Tab-separated table of N, CA, C and O in Angstrom:
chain	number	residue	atom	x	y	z
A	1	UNK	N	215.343	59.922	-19.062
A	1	UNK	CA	214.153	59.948	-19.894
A	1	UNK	C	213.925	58.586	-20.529
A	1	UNK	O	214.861	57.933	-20.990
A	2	UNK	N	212.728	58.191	-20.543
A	2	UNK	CA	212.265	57.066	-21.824
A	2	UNK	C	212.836	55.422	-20.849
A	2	UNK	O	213.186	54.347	-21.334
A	3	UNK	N	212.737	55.808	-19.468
A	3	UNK	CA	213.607	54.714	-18.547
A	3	UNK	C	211.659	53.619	-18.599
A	3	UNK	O	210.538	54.048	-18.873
A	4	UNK	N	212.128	52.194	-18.196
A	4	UNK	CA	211.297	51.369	-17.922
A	4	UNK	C	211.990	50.966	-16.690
A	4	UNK	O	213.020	50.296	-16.761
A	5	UNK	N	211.552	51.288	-15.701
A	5	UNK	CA	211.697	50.534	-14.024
A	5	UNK	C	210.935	49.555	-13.585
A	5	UNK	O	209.761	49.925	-13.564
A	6	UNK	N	211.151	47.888	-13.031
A	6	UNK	CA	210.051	47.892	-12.529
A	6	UNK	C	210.418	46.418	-11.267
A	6	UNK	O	211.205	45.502	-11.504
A	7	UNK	N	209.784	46.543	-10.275
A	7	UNK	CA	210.591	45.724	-9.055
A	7	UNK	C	211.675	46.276	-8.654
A	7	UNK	O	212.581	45.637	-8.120
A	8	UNK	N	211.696	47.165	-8.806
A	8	UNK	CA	212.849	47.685	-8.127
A	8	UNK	C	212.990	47.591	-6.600
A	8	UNK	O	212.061	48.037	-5.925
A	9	UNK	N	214.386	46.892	-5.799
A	9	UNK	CA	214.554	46.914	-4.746
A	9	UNK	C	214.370	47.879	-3.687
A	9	UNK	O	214.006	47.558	-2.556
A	10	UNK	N	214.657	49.229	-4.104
A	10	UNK	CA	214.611	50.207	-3.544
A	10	UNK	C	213.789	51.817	-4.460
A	10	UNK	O	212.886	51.644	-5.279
A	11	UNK	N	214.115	52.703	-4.242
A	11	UNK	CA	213.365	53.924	-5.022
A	11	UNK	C	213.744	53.681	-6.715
A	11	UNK	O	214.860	53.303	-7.071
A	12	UNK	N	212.989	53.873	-7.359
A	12	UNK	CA	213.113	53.840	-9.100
A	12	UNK	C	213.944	54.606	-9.644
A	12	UNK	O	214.651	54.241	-10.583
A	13	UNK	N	213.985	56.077	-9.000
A	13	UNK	CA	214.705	57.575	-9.693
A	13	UNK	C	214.463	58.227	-8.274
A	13	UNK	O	213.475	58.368	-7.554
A	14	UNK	N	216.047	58.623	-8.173
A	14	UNK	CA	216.132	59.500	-7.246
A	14	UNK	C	216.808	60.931	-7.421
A	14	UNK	O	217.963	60.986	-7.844
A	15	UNK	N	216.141	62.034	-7.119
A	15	UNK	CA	217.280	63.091	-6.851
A	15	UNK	C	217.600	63.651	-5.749
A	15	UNK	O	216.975	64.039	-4.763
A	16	UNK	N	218.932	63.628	-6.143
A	16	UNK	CA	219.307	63.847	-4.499
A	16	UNK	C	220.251	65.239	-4.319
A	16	UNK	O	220.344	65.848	-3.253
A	17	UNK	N	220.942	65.626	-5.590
A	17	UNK	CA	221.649	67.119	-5.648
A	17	UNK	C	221.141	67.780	-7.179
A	17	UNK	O	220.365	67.188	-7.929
A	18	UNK	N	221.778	69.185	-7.480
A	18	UNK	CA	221.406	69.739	-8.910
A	18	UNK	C	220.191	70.024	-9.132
A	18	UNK	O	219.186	69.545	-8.607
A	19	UNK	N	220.315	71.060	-10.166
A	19	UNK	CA	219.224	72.076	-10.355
A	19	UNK	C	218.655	71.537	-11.468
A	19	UNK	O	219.368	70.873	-12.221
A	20	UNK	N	217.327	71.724	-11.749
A	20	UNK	CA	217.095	71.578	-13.370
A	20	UNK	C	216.691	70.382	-13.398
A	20	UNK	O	215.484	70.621	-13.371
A	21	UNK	N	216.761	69.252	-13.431
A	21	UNK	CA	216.951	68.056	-13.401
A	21	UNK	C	215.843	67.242	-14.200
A	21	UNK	O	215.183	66.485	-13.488
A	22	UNK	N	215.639	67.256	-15.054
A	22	UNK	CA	214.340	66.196	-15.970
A	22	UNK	C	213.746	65.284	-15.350
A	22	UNK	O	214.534	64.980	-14.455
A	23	UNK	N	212.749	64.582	-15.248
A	23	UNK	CA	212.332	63.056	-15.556
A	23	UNK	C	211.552	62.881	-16.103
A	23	UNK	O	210.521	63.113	-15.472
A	24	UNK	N	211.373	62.523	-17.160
A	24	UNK	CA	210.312	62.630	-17.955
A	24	UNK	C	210.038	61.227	-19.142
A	24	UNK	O	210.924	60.558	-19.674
A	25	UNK	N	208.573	61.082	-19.313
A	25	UNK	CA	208.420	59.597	-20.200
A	25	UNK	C	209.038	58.361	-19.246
A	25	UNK	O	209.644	57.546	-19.942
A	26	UNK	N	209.031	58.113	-18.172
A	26	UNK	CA	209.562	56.739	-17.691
A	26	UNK	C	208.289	56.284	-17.212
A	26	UNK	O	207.418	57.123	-16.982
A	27	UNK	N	208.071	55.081	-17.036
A	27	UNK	CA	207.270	54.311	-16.683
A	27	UNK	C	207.837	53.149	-15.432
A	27	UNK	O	208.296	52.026	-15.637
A	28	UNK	N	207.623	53.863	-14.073
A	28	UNK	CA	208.173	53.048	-13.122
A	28	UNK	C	207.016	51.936	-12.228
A	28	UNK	O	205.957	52.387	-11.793
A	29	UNK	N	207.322	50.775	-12.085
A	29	UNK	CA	206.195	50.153	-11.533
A	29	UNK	C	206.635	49.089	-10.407
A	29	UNK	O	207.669	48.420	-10.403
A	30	UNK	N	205.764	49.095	-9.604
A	30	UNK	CA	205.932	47.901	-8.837
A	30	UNK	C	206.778	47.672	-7.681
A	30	UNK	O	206.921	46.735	-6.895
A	31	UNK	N	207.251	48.723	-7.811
A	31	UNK	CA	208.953	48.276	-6.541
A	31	UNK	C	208.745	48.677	-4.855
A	31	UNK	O	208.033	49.566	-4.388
A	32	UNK	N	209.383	47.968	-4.332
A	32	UNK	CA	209.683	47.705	-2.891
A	32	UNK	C	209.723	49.375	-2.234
A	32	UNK	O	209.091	49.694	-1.227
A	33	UNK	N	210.254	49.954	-2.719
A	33	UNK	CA	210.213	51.570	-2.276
A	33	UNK	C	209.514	52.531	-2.895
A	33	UNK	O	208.387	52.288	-3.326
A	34	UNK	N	210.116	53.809	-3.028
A	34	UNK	CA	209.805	55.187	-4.151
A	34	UNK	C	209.912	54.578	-5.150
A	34	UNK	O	210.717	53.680	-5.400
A	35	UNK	N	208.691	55.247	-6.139
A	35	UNK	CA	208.733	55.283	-8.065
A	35	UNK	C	209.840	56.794	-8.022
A	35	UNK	O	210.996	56.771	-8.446
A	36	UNK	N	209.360	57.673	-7.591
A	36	UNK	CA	210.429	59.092	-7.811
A	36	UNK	C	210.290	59.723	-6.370
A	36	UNK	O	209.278	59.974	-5.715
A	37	UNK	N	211.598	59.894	-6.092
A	37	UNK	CA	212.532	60.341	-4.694
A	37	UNK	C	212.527	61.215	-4.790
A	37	UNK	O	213.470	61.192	-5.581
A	38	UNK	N	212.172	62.826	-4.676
A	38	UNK	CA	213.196	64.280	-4.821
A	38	UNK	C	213.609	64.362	-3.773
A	38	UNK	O	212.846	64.915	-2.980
A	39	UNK	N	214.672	63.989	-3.336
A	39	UNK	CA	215.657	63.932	-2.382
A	39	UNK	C	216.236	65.310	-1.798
A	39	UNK	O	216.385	65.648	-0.624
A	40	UNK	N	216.565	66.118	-3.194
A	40	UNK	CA	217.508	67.506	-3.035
A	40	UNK	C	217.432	67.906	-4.480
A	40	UNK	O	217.043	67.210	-5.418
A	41	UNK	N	217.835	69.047	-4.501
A	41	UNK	CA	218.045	70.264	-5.608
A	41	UNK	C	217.208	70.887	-6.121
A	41	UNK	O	216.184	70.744	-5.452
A	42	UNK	N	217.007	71.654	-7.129
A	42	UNK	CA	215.854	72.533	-6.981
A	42	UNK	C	215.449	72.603	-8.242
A	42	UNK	O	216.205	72.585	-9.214
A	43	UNK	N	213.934	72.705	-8.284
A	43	UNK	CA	213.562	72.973	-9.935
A	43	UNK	C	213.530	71.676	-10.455
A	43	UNK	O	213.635	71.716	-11.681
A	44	UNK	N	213.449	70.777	-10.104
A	44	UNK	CA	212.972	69.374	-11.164
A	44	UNK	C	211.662	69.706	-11.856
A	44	UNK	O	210.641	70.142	-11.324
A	45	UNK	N	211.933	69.333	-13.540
A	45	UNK	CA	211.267	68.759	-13.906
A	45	UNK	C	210.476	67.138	-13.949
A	45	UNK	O	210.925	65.993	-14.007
A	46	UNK	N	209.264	67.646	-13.897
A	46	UNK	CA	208.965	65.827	-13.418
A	46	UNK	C	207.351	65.585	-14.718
A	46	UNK	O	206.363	66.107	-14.202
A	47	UNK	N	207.140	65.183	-15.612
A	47	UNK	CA	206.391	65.549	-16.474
A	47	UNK	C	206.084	63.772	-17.400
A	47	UNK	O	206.987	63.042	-17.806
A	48	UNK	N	205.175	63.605	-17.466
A	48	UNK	CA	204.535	62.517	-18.441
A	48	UNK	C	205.380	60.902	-18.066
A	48	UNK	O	205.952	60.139	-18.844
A	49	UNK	N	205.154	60.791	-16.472
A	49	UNK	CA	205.538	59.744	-16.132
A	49	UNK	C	204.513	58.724	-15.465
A	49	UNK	O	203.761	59.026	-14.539
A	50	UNK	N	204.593	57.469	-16.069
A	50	UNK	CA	203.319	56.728	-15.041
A	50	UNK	C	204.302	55.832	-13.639
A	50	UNK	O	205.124	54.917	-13.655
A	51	UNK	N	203.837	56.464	-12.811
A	51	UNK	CA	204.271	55.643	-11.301
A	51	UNK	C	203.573	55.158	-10.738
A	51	UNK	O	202.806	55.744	-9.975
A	52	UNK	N	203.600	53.836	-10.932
A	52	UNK	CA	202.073	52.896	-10.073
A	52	UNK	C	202.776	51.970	-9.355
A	52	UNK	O	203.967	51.712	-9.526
A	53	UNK	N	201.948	51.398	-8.442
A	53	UNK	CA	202.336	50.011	-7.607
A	53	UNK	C	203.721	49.800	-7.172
A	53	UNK	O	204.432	48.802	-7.289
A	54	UNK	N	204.008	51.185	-6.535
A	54	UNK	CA	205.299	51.356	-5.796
A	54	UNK	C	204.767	51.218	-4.188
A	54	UNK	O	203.573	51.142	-3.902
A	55	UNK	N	205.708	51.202	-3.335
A	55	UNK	CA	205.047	51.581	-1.681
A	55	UNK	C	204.740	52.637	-1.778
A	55	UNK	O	203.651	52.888	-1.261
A	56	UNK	N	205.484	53.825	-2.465
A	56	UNK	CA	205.003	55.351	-2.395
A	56	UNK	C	205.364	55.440	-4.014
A	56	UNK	O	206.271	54.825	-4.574
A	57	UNK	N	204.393	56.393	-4.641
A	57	UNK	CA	204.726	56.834	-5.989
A	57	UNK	C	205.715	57.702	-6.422
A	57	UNK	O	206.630	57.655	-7.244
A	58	UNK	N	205.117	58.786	-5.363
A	58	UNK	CA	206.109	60.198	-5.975
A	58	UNK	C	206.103	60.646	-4.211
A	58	UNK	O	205.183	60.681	-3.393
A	59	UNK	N	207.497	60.937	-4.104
A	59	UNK	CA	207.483	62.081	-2.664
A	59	UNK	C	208.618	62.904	-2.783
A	59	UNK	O	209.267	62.861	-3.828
A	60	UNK	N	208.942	63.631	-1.880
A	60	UNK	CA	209.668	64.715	-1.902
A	60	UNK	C	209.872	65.360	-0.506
A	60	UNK	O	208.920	65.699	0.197
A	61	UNK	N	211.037	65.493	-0.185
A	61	UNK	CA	211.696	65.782	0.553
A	61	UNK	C	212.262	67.734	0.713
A	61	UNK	O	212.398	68.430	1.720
A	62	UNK	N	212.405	67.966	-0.344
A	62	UNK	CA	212.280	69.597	-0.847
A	62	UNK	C	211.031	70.271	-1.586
A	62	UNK	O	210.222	69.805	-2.389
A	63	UNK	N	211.179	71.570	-1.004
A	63	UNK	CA	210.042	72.564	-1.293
A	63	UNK	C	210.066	73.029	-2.680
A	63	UNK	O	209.085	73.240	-3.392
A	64	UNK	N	211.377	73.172	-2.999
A	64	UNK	CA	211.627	74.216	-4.534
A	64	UNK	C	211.395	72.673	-5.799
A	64	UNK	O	212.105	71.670	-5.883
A	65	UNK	N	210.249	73.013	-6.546
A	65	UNK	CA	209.492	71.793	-7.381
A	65	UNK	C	209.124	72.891	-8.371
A	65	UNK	O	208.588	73.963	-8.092
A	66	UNK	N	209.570	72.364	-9.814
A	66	UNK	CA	209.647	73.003	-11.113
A	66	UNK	C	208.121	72.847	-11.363
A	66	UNK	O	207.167	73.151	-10.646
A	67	UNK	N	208.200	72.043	-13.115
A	67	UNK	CA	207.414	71.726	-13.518
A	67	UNK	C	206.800	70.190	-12.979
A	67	UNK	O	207.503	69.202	-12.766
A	68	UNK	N	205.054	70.280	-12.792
A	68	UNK	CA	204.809	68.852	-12.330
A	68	UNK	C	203.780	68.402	-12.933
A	68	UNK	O	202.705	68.428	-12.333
A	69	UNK	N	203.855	67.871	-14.288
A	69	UNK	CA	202.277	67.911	-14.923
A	69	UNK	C	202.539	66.294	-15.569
A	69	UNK	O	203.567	65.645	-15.763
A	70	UNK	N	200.982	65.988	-15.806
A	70	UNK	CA	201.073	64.639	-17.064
A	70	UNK	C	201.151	63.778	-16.835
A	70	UNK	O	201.016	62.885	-17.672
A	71	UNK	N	201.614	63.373	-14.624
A	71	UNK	CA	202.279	61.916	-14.350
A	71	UNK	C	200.530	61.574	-13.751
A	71	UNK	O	199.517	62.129	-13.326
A	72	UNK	N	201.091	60.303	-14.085
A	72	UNK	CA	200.129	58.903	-13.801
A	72	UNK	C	200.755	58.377	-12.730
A	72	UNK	O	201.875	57.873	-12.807
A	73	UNK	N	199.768	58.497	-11.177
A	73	UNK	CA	200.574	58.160	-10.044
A	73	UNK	C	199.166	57.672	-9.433
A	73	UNK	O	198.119	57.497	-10.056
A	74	UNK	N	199.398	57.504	-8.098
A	74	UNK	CA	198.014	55.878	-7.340
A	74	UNK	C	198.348	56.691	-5.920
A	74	UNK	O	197.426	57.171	-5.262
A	75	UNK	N	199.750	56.808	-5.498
A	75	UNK	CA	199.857	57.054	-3.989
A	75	UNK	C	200.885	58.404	-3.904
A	75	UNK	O	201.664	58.471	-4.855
A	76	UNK	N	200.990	59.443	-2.938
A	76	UNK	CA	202.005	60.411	-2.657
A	76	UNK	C	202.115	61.288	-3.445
A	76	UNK	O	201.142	61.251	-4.198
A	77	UNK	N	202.706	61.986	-3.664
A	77	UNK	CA	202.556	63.369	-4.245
A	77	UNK	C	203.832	64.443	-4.016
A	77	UNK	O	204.990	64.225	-3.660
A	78	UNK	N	203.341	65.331	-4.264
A	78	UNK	CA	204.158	66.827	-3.818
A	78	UNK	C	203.971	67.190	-2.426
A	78	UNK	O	204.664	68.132	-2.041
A	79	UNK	N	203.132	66.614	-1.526
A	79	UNK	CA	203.110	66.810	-0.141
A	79	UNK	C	203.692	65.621	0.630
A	79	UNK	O	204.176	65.772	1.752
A	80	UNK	N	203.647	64.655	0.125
A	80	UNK	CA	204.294	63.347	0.737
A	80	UNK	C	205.510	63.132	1.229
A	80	UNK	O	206.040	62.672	0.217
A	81	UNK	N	206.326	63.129	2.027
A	81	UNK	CA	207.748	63.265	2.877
A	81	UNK	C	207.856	61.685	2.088
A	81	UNK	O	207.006	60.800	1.985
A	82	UNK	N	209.447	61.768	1.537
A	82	UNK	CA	209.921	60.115	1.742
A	82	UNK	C	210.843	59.683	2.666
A	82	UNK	O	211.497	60.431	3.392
A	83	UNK	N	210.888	58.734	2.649
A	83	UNK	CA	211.196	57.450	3.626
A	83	UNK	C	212.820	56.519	3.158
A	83	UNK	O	213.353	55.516	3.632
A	84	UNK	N	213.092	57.210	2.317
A	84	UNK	CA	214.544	56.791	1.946
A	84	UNK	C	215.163	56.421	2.333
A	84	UNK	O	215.946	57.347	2.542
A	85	UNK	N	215.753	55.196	2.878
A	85	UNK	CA	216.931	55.124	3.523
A	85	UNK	C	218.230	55.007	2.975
A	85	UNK	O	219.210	54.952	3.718
């Protein structure tokens, strides 16, 4: 929570296992990959985040997606597959 990302080499915030999982209030910008990865686990919260001027903003890799409200995003979504390597 309350994270400032920005140029990041690769994805900003990733999840990749665990249930439940917050992200919330970060402001990720600018980076070479993902602003937010859901990689794996189920039920993320993802709520009042701005993700801009990433290659992809927000994607997701899993179906089971909690709460998704409040984010400030430009590209990708809840339907968007990522590209993670």
């Amino acid at each position: 929570r309350n994270n400032k990302l920005s140029h990041c080499g690769h994805s900003g915030i990733e999840i990749e296992v665990g249930d439940n999982a917050v992200i919330e209030n970060n402001r990720i910008t600018d980076g070479k990959g993902e602003g937010i990865a859901i990689l794996g686990g189920a039920n993320p919260t993802i709520q009042n985040n701005v993700v801009t001027g990433n290659r992809v903003d927000i994607c997701t890799d899993t179906g089971s997606l909690g709460t998704f409200i409040g984010n400030t995003f430009n590209t990708g979504g809840l339907t968007t597959v990522c590209v993670v390597q």
